[in-house]
Amino acid sequence: MSKNKELISKIGLRLDGRRANELRRIRCKLGVFTEPDGSAYIEQGLTKVLAAVYGPHEVRGGRSKAQHNSAIINCQFSMAVFSTTERKKRPRGDRKSTELSMHLQQALEAAIKSELYPFCQIDVYVEVLHADGGIYPACVNAATLALIDAGIPLKEYVCACTASLANNDIPMLDISHQEEVLGGPTLTVAALPMSGKIVLMEMSQRFHLDHLDKVLEKALQGCKDIKEILDNAVRLHVTDIGSSTGWANTKH
Amino acid sequence: MALCDAEKTFVLHGVQDNFRIDGRELDDYRPMELETDVVSHAFGSARLRLANTDVLVAVKIELDVPFPESPQNGKIEFFVDCSANATPEFEGRGGEDLAIAISNTLTTAYSSSLAFDSRKLCLLNGKKCWKLYVDILILECGGNLFDAVSIAVKAALWNTRIPFVKNVNIDGNNIDLDVSDDLCLCERLDIENAPVMVTVCKIGDKCIVDPNAAEEHCSMGSVVVAVSGTKISTIYQTGTGSLHPATLTESLQLGFRVAIRLNEALSKVLSRIRPDEEAGFLK
């Protein structure tokens, strides 16, 4: 556990200068592409993700897969071969990408009002351009923005965040790649932050059950903070689009 | 993209009157945006947006051993990834055929030593060389992928900084490279003659360049011309249609003329790029 001690210095700063409960800088943009029905780009620290949403449209590859009471949510996770320091061999199709695709689908299915689109399919594609820790949370957040851009009804925002435990007692938020490598457990949580429900929880490595509560609480707080940031971006985007179509002049 | 017969006729008539659906003439390009240095951890990168075609290229460098048949040459490898973000058809392995077509065309276009001199990538004859991985990510498909990819690749290679090797120690079979730590001390590639590709599309009995998605759909066949300097380095015919030899010559000439102009414009733009300009998807 000697390694873990270095995660937070004596004066309470992390390796990249953040405090324990600080997120990395999030910058995002909706509507980056014209071809998809919805698209978004998000930067969380150095992690950069593009998401595109197509649909709702008719089910591809035969109607036999179609469901009479809800839409099919189809997710594909893919990582650019240059996204990691060591060049990757394949952009998708390996175990890790398949697992992340499934987790993404699980998180989004909880938020999308899929019962409104029977016999339909919604495609969500995410592409990681730069991986620097917290890939899954960035993908969930980007997918949420893209779904909002596509105008697909959601129950509420779905946000994800990671948290870890430093020095065996201080929970810390939004783990970077450097901190992931140095060790310590990583708890990934995808949540519906307004109702406070958890839709996906994943943990790597072990820590004492006594610590779980405070780390989980930290992660949920992170999800709520991210929701505020995303909500701001959405409002700005809608104002931008609205004012360019002249909604400010409707009174006259 | 699906077009009905009436729409196809509309595109065709426009081409016949030298007034295409977006108001361009036959040999006009759509507006382009080029950024370099967009991928911070790559040795060189570029992003090109040609109307709504979006291509991201990153260059990574690794040490390798030269091929035994060409001990004096370095290596360059092109990898194209058609992201499903571009179109749902690319999901899974759907984009693989197109990706292979593009990367093979690039490989042949760059294989001549007159187009790209890979001898400069060789560090020690037959023992050590640099290998350039040119990774191309297609993010949006609005027609004319070959041209967009070739320009982005050229810009990314222009942007590439090769680490400077201070000295090479040979101890028996052990080769030790002393690579300079100074990031400013690096070598640039000579991309003066790196090929630029132009797709010439035949619609009706006229030839056009830079087809958009609708025009590509109406095309009876197209030829990709890769021009390096003032010479044609590769010709690749795509699509299912057939071309008359006279039309082929005509389209080659059109492609050649346009490629020369495109290359000049590209050099001009590259010389104007400032290192501290903000680039990326947030703009």
XYZ file of C-alpha atoms in Angstrom:
535
model
C 0.000 0.000 0.000
C 3.038 2.243 0.008
C 2.259 3.319 -3.560
C -1.195 4.548 -2.584
C 0.266 7.031 -0.164
C 1.639 9.100 -2.977
C -1.771 9.656 -4.557
C -2.502 12.617 -2.323
C 0.288 14.732 -0.922
C 0.406 16.042 2.640
C -1.102 19.350 1.663
C -4.021 17.556 0.003
C -3.038 17.875 -3.660
C -3.152 15.069 -6.202
C -0.561 14.259 -8.846
C -2.084 16.664 -11.356
C -2.669 19.378 -8.770
C -6.347 18.713 -8.124
C -7.944 18.358 -4.710
C -9.622 15.082 -3.750
C -13.139 16.150 -4.702
C -12.299 18.026 -7.893
C -13.254 16.871 -11.383
C -10.949 17.368 -14.333
C -11.911 20.169 -16.664
C -14.909 19.208 -18.784
C -15.426 20.881 -22.113
C -18.128 19.734 -24.473
C -19.961 20.609 -27.629
C -23.204 19.379 -29.136
C -23.897 19.012 -32.826
C -20.334 18.599 -34.112
C -21.397 16.634 -37.195
C -24.205 17.068 -39.697
C -24.673 13.511 -40.967
C -25.842 11.815 -37.737
C -29.143 12.740 -36.090
C -27.275 13.777 -32.973
C -23.610 14.145 -32.134
C -21.455 15.429 -29.313
C -17.839 15.855 -28.340
C -16.559 15.813 -24.797
C -13.170 16.397 -23.200
C -12.648 15.309 -19.600
C -9.138 16.333 -18.856
C -7.215 14.728 -21.692
C -9.783 12.021 -22.380
C -11.551 12.947 -25.612
C -14.639 11.206 -26.933
C -16.927 11.684 -29.918
C -20.442 10.275 -29.898
C -22.982 9.957 -32.703
C -26.617 8.907 -32.559
C -28.651 7.606 -35.492
C -32.351 7.036 -35.163
C -34.923 6.140 -34.143
C -35.149 4.283 -37.439
C -36.434 0.985 -38.762
C -34.649 -2.066 -37.396
C -31.780 -3.054 -39.635
C -31.173 -6.640 -40.691
C -34.680 -8.043 -40.735
C -37.741 -7.268 -38.661
C -37.400 -10.434 -36.626
C -35.222 -8.602 -34.105
C -37.758 -5.794 -33.648
C -39.539 -5.557 -30.339
C -43.231 -4.715 -30.264
C -43.083 -2.777 -27.023
C -39.803 -0.884 -27.106
C -36.927 0.319 -29.259
C -33.664 -1.579 -29.583
C -30.720 0.404 -28.269
C -27.631 -0.549 -30.220
C -24.272 0.668 -28.919
C -20.810 0.355 -30.333
C -17.692 1.398 -28.510
C -14.579 1.970 -30.520
C -11.144 3.391 -29.783
C -8.958 5.071 -32.342
C -5.724 3.101 -32.795
C -3.735 6.219 -31.896
C -5.734 6.964 -28.750
C -3.304 5.304 -26.348
C 0.411 5.926 -25.886
C 1.158 2.445 -27.161
C -0.441 2.089 -30.591
C -3.419 -0.276 -30.562
C -3.717 -3.089 -33.084
C -7.464 -2.911 -33.609
C -9.965 -0.134 -33.014
C -12.785 -2.457 -31.899
C -13.834 -6.061 -31.569
C -11.604 -6.983 -28.639
C -12.992 -8.109 -25.276
C -12.637 -4.748 -23.581
C -14.536 -2.857 -26.300
C -17.324 -5.434 -26.339
C -17.640 -5.195 -22.585
C -17.726 -1.400 -22.700
C -20.361 -1.508 -25.468
C -22.555 -3.681 -23.252
C -22.091 -1.460 -20.231
C -22.886 1.605 -22.290
C -26.049 -0.035 -23.569
C -27.050 -0.940 -20.023
C -26.617 2.644 -18.819
C -28.458 4.190 -21.754
C -31.348 1.725 -21.696
C -32.138 2.894 -18.189
C -32.461 6.499 -19.313
C -34.043 6.363 -22.763
C -37.827 6.235 -22.919
C -37.599 3.375 -25.387
C -41.244 2.371 -24.935
C -42.173 5.355 -27.125
C -40.585 3.772 -30.199
C -41.845 0.236 -30.768
C -40.346 -1.611 -33.778
C -37.507 0.931 -33.903
C -33.791 0.993 -33.359
C -31.551 3.689 -31.947
C -27.840 3.485 -32.749
C -25.301 5.052 -30.415
C -21.680 5.042 -31.548
C -18.813 6.338 -29.444
C -15.269 6.863 -30.625
C -12.429 7.501 -28.180
C -9.827 9.837 -29.659
C -7.561 10.121 -26.649
C -7.635 7.797 -23.664
C -6.396 9.209 -20.383
C -8.363 7.410 -17.712
C -12.101 7.385 -17.172
C -12.955 6.266 -20.693
C -16.276 4.748 -19.757
C -17.617 7.816 -17.900
C -16.598 10.085 -20.770
C -18.403 7.774 -23.218
C -21.612 7.774 -21.157
C -21.548 11.553 -20.814
C -20.870 12.048 -24.530
C -23.641 9.604 -25.445
C -26.095 11.488 -23.207
C -25.271 14.760 -24.950
C -25.591 13.149 -28.380
C -28.971 11.663 -27.448
C -30.156 15.091 -26.300
C -28.866 16.600 -29.548
C -30.817 13.963 -31.469
C -33.958 14.898 -29.550
C -34.557 11.445 -28.121
C -36.742 11.524 -24.975
C -34.790 10.687 -21.843
C -36.119 10.157 -18.335
C -33.259 12.357 -17.184
C -29.562 12.870 -17.780
C -27.438 9.779 -17.308
C -23.965 10.674 -16.053
C -21.009 8.571 -15.044
C -18.007 9.191 -12.863
C -15.138 7.286 -11.264
C -13.939 7.462 -7.691
C -11.127 5.902 -5.766
C -9.664 5.692 -2.299
C -6.363 7.355 -1.535
C -4.225 6.798 1.547
C -6.775 4.175 2.639
C -9.243 6.756 3.889
C -9.657 9.743 1.566
C -12.128 9.177 -1.290
C -11.146 10.969 -4.477
C -13.020 11.765 -7.652
C -12.480 11.363 -11.412
C -9.413 9.156 -11.662
C -6.856 9.970 -14.335
C -4.792 7.375 -16.182
C -1.745 8.141 -14.068
C -3.685 7.484 -10.871
C -5.233 4.330 -12.355
C -1.793 2.937 -13.078
C -0.364 3.831 -9.667
C -2.923 1.587 -8.055
C -5.813 1.816 -5.701
C -9.310 0.600 -6.402
C -11.491 2.273 -9.024
C -15.231 2.484 -8.626
C -17.159 3.412 -11.765
C -20.710 4.577 -11.300
C -23.283 5.532 -13.910
C -26.278 7.217 -12.347
C -29.444 9.160 -12.942
C -28.263 12.094 -10.848
C -31.579 13.880 -10.358
C -33.335 10.915 -8.778
C -30.042 9.625 -7.390
C -30.505 6.140 -8.864
C -27.543 4.020 -9.865
C -27.781 2.274 -13.216
C -24.346 0.722 -13.366
C -21.665 0.113 -10.788
C -18.367 -1.544 -11.425
C -15.382 -1.952 -9.196
C -11.844 -3.058 -9.803
C -9.500 -4.306 -7.077
C -10.622 -4.596 -3.519
C -11.154 -2.405 -0.527
C -12.882 -2.768 2.765
C -16.659 -2.706 2.699
C -16.617 0.053 5.331
C -15.137 2.413 2.749
C -17.679 1.640 0.050
C -20.289 4.070 1.328
C -18.128 7.156 1.281
C -16.521 6.329 -2.063
C -19.932 5.675 -3.594
C -21.247 8.905 -2.149
C -18.291 10.734 -3.689
C -18.917 9.161 -7.078
C -22.596 10.103 -6.942
C -21.657 13.664 -6.034
C -19.358 13.604 -9.087
C -22.266 12.483 -11.289
C -24.352 15.375 -9.957
C -21.560 17.880 -10.668
C -21.156 16.503 -14.192
C -24.899 16.778 -14.740
C -24.729 20.499 -13.913
C -21.934 21.004 -16.427
C -23.723 19.035 -19.155
C -26.979 20.834 -18.437
C -25.234 24.178 -18.853
C -23.750 23.081 -22.172
C -27.161 21.896 -23.408
C -28.791 25.187 -22.429
C -26.080 27.187 -24.159
C -26.422 25.055 -27.274
C -30.203 25.456 -27.366
C -29.858 29.222 -26.886
C -27.358 29.336 -29.744
C -29.606 27.410 -32.096
C -32.742 29.181 -30.957
C -31.350 32.669 -31.373
C -30.015 31.871 -34.817
C -33.507 30.830 -35.881
C -34.861 34.085 -34.449
C -36.833 32.983 -31.395
C -35.903 36.208 -29.656
C -38.023 38.128 -32.151
C -41.229 36.185 -31.699
C -42.759 38.850 -29.433
C -42.772 41.496 -32.137
C -28.186 7.716 -49.178
C -31.160 6.878 -51.328
C -32.121 8.992 -54.332
C -35.194 8.599 -56.497
C -35.073 8.793 -60.306
C -36.253 12.403 -60.385
C -33.494 13.480 -58.017
C -30.899 11.644 -60.076
C -32.127 13.369 -63.227
C -31.894 16.707 -61.457
C -28.255 16.065 -60.512
C -27.509 14.875 -64.063
C -29.049 17.944 -65.724
C -27.144 20.217 -63.381
C -23.849 18.563 -64.342
C -24.695 18.890 -68.056
C -25.253 22.643 -67.652
C -22.024 23.121 -65.650
C -24.085 24.155 -62.623
C -24.085 21.469 -59.949
C -26.677 21.032 -57.192
C -24.651 23.126 -54.758
C -23.907 25.799 -57.367
C -20.354 24.696 -58.168
C -18.831 24.305 -61.609
C -17.485 20.958 -62.815
C -13.907 21.433 -61.553
C -14.658 23.262 -58.303
C -13.965 22.002 -54.810
C -16.103 22.466 -51.749
C -14.676 24.575 -48.901
C -12.059 22.859 -46.770
C -10.851 23.354 -43.245
C -7.440 22.037 -42.291
C -5.959 21.874 -38.815
C -2.687 20.334 -37.725
C -1.479 19.183 -34.312
C -4.901 18.022 -33.151
C -3.765 14.796 -31.481
C -1.394 15.880 -28.744
C 0.333 12.546 -28.118
C 1.034 11.692 -31.761
C 4.200 12.710 -33.591
C 2.126 14.502 -36.180
C -1.562 14.883 -36.902
C -4.065 16.696 -39.054
C -7.801 17.011 -39.341
C -9.471 17.868 -42.610
C -13.070 18.855 -43.043
C -14.162 18.992 -46.673
C -17.751 20.291 -46.482
C -19.194 17.436 -44.390
C -16.480 14.865 -44.918
C -14.351 14.667 -41.798
C -11.001 12.895 -41.607
C -8.544 12.694 -38.712
C -4.997 11.477 -39.323
C -2.350 10.756 -36.684
C 1.215 9.622 -37.241
C 2.994 7.430 -34.719
C 6.617 6.403 -34.971
C 8.234 3.198 -33.777
C 11.638 1.610 -34.178
C 11.764 -1.352 -36.527
C 14.048 -3.483 -38.654
C 14.105 -2.748 -42.418
C 12.837 -5.364 -44.857
C 15.701 -7.622 -46.033
C 14.941 -6.794 -49.692
C 15.231 -3.046 -49.078
C 17.776 -2.591 -46.271
C 18.207 1.119 -46.971
C 14.552 2.041 -46.652
C 12.405 2.877 -43.672
C 8.813 1.742 -43.388
C 5.525 3.486 -43.753
C 2.185 1.832 -43.076
C -1.285 3.191 -43.669
C -4.231 2.074 -41.590
C -7.733 3.315 -42.317
C -10.520 2.977 -39.785
C -14.035 3.782 -40.927
C -15.718 4.830 -37.705
C -19.381 3.915 -37.262
C -19.879 7.580 -36.349
C -19.696 8.272 -40.104
C -22.574 6.006 -41.060
C -24.268 3.022 -39.386
C -23.217 0.888 -42.376
C -19.659 0.929 -41.015
C -20.704 -0.780 -37.788
C -18.679 -3.824 -36.858
C -16.663 -4.840 -39.902
C -18.906 -2.989 -42.346
C -16.340 -0.383 -43.351
C -13.495 -2.787 -43.874
C -13.706 -3.070 -47.678
C -13.618 0.676 -48.141
C -10.844 0.992 -45.552
C -8.683 -1.555 -47.358
C -9.312 0.102 -50.731
C -8.164 3.463 -49.377
C -5.122 2.151 -47.521
C -3.982 0.073 -50.523
C -4.274 3.059 -52.844
C -2.265 5.151 -50.396
C 0.385 2.458 -50.074
C 0.868 2.235 -53.840
C 0.829 6.009 -54.211
C 3.569 6.371 -51.582
C 5.606 3.330 -52.668
C 7.691 5.143 -55.281
C 10.864 6.714 -53.927
C 10.170 9.744 -56.139
C 6.906 10.360 -54.316
C 8.122 9.674 -50.796
C 11.744 9.029 -49.983
C 11.733 6.410 -47.228
C 15.542 6.191 -47.217
C 15.602 9.094 -44.781
C 13.780 6.915 -42.260
C 16.607 4.397 -42.244
C 18.937 4.771 -39.249
C 21.356 1.909 -39.726
C 21.582 0.053 -43.003
C 19.638 -3.220 -42.715
C 19.463 -3.031 -38.909
C 17.368 -0.138 -37.676
C 14.827 2.170 -39.207
C 11.827 4.238 -38.207
C 8.405 2.889 -39.002
C 5.695 5.460 -39.576
C 2.194 4.363 -38.683
C -0.196 6.658 -40.488
C -3.582 6.051 -38.888
C -6.571 7.498 -40.665
C -9.887 7.800 -38.887
C -12.925 8.594 -40.991
C -15.414 10.447 -38.823
C -17.966 11.648 -41.331
C -18.708 10.660 -44.892
C -19.931 13.386 -47.218
C -18.438 12.055 -50.425
C -14.970 12.249 -51.934
C -13.102 10.317 -49.255
C -9.966 9.593 -51.277
C -9.159 13.265 -51.866
C -9.848 14.223 -48.271
C -7.718 11.369 -46.937
C -4.779 12.143 -49.216
C -4.725 15.822 -48.257
C -5.037 15.034 -44.550
C -2.246 12.449 -44.788
C 0.031 14.916 -46.533
C -0.671 17.576 -43.922
C -0.097 15.101 -41.077
C 3.237 14.021 -42.573
C 4.160 17.681 -42.965
C 3.368 18.145 -39.287
C 5.324 15.043 -38.212
C 8.409 15.548 -36.082
C 10.842 12.665 -36.130
C 12.977 12.332 -32.992
C 16.579 13.283 -33.538
C 19.097 10.491 -33.032
C 22.286 11.893 -31.527
C 24.462 8.849 -31.962
C 24.329 5.120 -32.545
C 26.429 2.720 -30.488
C 27.063 -0.697 -31.928
C 28.320 -3.375 -29.593
C 28.349 -6.706 -31.378
C 24.706 -7.412 -32.130
C 23.453 -4.817 -29.670
C 22.467 -1.516 -31.163
C 21.961 1.379 -28.811
C 20.263 4.509 -30.064
C 20.799 7.763 -28.268
C 17.645 9.733 -28.977
C 17.711 13.398 -28.131
C 15.512 14.428 -25.166
C 15.081 17.899 -26.555
C 11.610 18.062 -28.095
C 12.524 21.048 -30.227
C 15.394 19.148 -31.778
C 13.655 17.025 -34.380
C 13.628 16.323 -38.057
C 10.866 17.119 -40.518
C 9.870 14.937 -43.444
C 10.215 16.084 -47.007
C 6.671 15.956 -48.359
C 7.186 18.206 -51.379
C 6.279 15.347 -53.737
C 3.876 13.444 -51.506
C 0.950 12.461 -53.715
C -2.358 14.289 -53.759
C -5.338 12.271 -54.954
C -8.194 13.597 -57.018
C -11.331 11.593 -57.706
C -12.818 12.243 -61.123
C -16.423 11.162 -61.354
C -18.301 10.542 -64.562
C -21.917 11.671 -64.551
C -23.790 11.526 -67.836
C -21.119 12.382 -70.388
C -19.296 14.959 -68.239
C -16.560 14.511 -65.664
C -16.579 16.279 -62.318
C -14.210 16.526 -59.351
C -15.037 16.494 -55.647
C -18.416 14.740 -55.874
C -20.686 15.047 -52.852
C -22.654 12.078 -51.570
C -25.581 12.641 -53.973
C -23.314 12.995 -56.981
C -21.340 9.895 -56.008
C -24.619 8.055 -56.022
C -25.380 9.133 -59.612
C -21.907 8.410 -60.911
C -21.405 5.690 -63.511
C -17.788 5.190 -62.555
C -14.878 7.127 -61.213
C -11.117 7.270 -61.385
C -8.780 8.245 -58.565
C -5.654 9.972 -59.851
C -2.734 10.351 -57.454
C -0.362 13.075 -58.603
C 3.083 13.453 -57.115
C 4.837 16.655 -58.117
C 4.122 16.836 -61.837
C 3.743 13.107 -62.423
C 0.882 10.695 -61.964
C 1.870 8.083 -59.399
C -1.242 5.911 -59.130
C -4.491 5.434 -60.971
C -7.304 3.534 -59.340
C -10.709 2.978 -60.846
C -13.567 2.652 -58.400
C -17.230 1.836 -58.784
C -18.921 -0.645 -61.026
C -19.260 1.367 -64.237
C -17.066 1.126 -67.321
C -15.271 3.986 -69.035
C -14.407 4.508 -72.695
C -10.631 4.935 -73.259
C -11.226 8.455 -74.603
C -13.200 9.406 -71.495
C -10.523 7.853 -69.327
C -7.783 9.983 -70.899
C -9.955 13.039 -70.596
C -10.672 12.394 -66.930
C -7.002 11.723 -66.225
C -6.136 15.099 -67.704
C -8.837 16.806 -65.671
C -7.663 15.031 -62.522
C -4.053 15.962 -63.215
C -4.865 19.663 -63.741
C -6.960 19.836 -60.600
C -4.379 17.944 -58.522
C -1.639 20.441 -59.470
C -3.889 23.309 -58.381
C -4.875 21.492 -55.208
C -1.261 20.775 -54.326
C -0.328 24.444 -54.762
C -3.225 25.533 -52.575
C -2.240 22.989 -49.935
C 1.392 24.148 -49.806
C 0.202 27.715 -49.453
C -2.113 26.814 -46.567
C 0.532 24.707 -44.815
C 3.040 27.547 -44.949
C 0.506 29.822 -43.264
C -0.305 27.486 -40.352
C 0.878 28.897 -37.037
C 1.827 26.498 -34.249
C -0.228 28.201 -31.535
C -3.568 28.251 -33.321
C -6.380 26.592 -31.433
C -7.513 23.391 -33.074
C -10.006 20.682 -32.303
C -13.666 19.842 -32.161
C -14.658 22.544 -29.697
C -14.416 25.440 -32.143
